[in-house]
mmCIF file of C-alpha atoms in Angstrom:
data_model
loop_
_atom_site.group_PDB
_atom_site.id
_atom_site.type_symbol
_atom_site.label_atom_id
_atom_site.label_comp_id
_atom_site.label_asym_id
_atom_site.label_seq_id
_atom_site.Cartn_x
_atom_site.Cartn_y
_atom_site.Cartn_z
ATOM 1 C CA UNK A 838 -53.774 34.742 -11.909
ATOM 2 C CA UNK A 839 -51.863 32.699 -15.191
ATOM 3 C CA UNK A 840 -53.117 33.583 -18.331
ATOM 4 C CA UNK A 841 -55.292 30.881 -19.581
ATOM 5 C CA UNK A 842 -53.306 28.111 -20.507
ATOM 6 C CA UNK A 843 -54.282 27.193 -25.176
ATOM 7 C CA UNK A 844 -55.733 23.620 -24.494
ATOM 8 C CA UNK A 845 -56.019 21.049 -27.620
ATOM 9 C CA UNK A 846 -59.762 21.122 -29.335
ATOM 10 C CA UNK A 847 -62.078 18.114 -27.349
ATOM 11 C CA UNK A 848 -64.377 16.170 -29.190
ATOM 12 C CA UNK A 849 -68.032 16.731 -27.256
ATOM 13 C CA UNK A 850 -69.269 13.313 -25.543
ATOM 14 C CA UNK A 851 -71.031 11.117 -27.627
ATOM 15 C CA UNK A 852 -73.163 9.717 -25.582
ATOM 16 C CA UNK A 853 -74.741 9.568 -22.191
ATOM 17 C CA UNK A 854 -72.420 6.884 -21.309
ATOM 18 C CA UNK A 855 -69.399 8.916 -22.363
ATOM 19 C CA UNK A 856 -70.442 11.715 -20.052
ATOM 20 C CA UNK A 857 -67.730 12.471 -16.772
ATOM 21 C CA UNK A 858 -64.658 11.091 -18.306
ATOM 22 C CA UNK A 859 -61.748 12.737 -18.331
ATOM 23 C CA UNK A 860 -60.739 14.749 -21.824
ATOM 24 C CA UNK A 861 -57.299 14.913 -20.887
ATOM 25 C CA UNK A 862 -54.197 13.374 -23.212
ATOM 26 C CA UNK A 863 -50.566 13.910 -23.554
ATOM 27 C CA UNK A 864 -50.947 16.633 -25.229
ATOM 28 C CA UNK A 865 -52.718 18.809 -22.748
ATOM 29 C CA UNK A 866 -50.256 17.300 -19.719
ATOM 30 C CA UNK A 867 -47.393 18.550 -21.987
ATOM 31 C CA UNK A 868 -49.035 22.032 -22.410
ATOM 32 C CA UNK A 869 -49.958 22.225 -18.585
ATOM 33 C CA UNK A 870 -46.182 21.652 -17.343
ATOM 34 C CA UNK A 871 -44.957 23.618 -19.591
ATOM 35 C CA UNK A 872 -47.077 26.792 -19.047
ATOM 36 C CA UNK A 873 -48.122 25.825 -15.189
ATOM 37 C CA UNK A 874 -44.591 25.252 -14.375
ATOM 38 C CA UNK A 875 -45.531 21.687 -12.946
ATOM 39 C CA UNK A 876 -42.267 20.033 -12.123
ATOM 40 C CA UNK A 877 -41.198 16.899 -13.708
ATOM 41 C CA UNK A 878 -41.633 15.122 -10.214
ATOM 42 C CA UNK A 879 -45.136 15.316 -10.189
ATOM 43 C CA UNK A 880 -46.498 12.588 -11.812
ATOM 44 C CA UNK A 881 -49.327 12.682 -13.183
ATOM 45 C CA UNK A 882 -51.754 9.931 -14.732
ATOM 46 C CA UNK A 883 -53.930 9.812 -17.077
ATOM 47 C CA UNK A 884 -57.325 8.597 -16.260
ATOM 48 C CA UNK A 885 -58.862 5.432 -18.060
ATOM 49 C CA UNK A 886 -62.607 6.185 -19.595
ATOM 50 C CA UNK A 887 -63.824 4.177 -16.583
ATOM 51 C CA UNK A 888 -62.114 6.159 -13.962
ATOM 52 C CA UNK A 889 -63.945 9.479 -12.420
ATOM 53 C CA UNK A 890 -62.595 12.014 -9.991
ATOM 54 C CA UNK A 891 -63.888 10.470 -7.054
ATOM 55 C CA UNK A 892 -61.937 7.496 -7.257
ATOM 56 C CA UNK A 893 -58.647 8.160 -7.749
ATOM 57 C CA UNK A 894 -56.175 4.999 -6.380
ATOM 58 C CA UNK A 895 -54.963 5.261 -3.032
ATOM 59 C CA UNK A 896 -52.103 7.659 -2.514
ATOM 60 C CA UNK A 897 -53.600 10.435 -5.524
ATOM 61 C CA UNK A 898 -56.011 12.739 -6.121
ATOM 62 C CA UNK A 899 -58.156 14.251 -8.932
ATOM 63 C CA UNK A 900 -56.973 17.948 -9.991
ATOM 64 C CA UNK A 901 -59.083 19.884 -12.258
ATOM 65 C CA UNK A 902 -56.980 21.788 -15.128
ATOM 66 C CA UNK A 903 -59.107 24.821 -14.320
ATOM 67 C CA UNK A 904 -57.327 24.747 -11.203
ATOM 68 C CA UNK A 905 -53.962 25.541 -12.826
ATOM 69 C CA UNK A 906 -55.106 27.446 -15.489
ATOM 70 C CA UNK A 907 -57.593 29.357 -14.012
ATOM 71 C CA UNK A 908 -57.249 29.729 -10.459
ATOM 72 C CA UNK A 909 -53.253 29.696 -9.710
ATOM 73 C CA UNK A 910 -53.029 26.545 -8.203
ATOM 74 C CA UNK A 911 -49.561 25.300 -8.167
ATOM 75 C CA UNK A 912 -47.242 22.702 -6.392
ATOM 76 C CA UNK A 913 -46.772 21.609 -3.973
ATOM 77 C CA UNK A 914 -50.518 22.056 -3.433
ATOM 78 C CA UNK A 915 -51.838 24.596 -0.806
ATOM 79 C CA UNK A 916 -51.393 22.994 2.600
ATOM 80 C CA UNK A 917 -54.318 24.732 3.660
ATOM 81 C CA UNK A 918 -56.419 23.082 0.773
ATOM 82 C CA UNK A 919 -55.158 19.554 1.339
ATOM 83 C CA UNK A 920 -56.171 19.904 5.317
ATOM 84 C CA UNK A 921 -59.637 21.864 4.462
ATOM 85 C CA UNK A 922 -60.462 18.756 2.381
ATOM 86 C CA UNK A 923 -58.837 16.595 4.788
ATOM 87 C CA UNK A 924 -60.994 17.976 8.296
ATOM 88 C CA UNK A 925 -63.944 17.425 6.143
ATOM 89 C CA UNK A 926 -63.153 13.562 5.167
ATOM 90 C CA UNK A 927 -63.566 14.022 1.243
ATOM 91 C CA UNK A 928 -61.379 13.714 -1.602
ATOM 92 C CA UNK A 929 -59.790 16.594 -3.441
ATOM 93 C CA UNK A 930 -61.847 16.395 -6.349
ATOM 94 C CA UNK A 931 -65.075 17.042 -4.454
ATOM 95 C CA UNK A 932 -64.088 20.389 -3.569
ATOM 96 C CA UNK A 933 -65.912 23.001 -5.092
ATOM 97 C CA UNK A 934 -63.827 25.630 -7.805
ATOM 98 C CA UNK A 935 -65.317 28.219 -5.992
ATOM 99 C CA UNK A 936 -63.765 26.801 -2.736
ATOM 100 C CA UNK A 937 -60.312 26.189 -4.254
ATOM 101 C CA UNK A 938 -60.254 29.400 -6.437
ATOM 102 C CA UNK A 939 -61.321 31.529 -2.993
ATOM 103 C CA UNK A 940 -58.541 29.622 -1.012
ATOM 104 C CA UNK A 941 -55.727 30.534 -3.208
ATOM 105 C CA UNK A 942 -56.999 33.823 -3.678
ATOM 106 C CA UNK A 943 -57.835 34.668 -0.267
ATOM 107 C CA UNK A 944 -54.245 33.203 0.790
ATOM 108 C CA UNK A 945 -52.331 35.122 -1.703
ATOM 109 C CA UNK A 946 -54.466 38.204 -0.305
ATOM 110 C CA UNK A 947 -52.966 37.367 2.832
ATOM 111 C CA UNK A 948 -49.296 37.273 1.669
ATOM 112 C CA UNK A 949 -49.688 40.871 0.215
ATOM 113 C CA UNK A 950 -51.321 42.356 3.098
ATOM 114 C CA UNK A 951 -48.593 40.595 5.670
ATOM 115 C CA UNK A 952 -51.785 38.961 7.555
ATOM 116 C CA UNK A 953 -51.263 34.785 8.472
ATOM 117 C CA UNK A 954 -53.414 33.235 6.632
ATOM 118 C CA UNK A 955 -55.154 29.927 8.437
ATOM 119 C CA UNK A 956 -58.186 28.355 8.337
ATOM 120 C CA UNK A 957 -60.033 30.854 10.643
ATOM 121 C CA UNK A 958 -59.276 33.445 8.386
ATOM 122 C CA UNK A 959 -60.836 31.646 5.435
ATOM 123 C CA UNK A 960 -63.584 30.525 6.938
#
């Protein structure tokens, strides 16, 4: 896995109100594409205070930096994690780390060992 990518200092929520939003600025997408190798034609947005993971506007999804950072996660996404949240009928972002970071490593398991990695072999 990446080393862990330096993030910017984040200011702890102030408030109850304040909890779930996203900490992310320009700053931090900067530091992810540059360390992450995220290409320039990925777009990404950053969310308003209001916004949460769970809805993102039609067409996108909610990543988690930990997913990058911390778990290998690179693009184009897994196909096998954008059809295991697909069969399931739930957004991206409601995927568990532990699901995402046992996908990627179970697939890249695979690729060393030779073995086709699918669904059955996840599950």
């Amino acid at each position: 896995l990446p080393s862990v990518v330096e993030m910017p200092w984040r200011t702890p929520a102030t408030s109850l109100n304040a909890d779930g939003r996203s900490w992310i600025d320009e700053g931090i997408v900067t530091a992810l594409r540059s360390r992450c190798s995220i290409p320039d034609v990925v777009e990404i947005r950053i969310p308003s205070a209001e916004q949460r993971p769970f809805d993102a506007p039609p067409g996108w999804f909610c990543a988690y930096e930990c997913w990058f950072t911390e778990f290998g996660v690179r693009f184009p996404i897994f196909r096998h994690l954008l059809d295991y949240a697909y069969q399931r009928g739930i957004p991206m972002s409601q995927l568990t780390h532990g699901v995402v970071r046992h996908m990627i490593f179970t697939e890249a398991l695979a690729n060393h060992l030779g073995i086709a990695f699918d669904r059955e072999l996840f599950e």
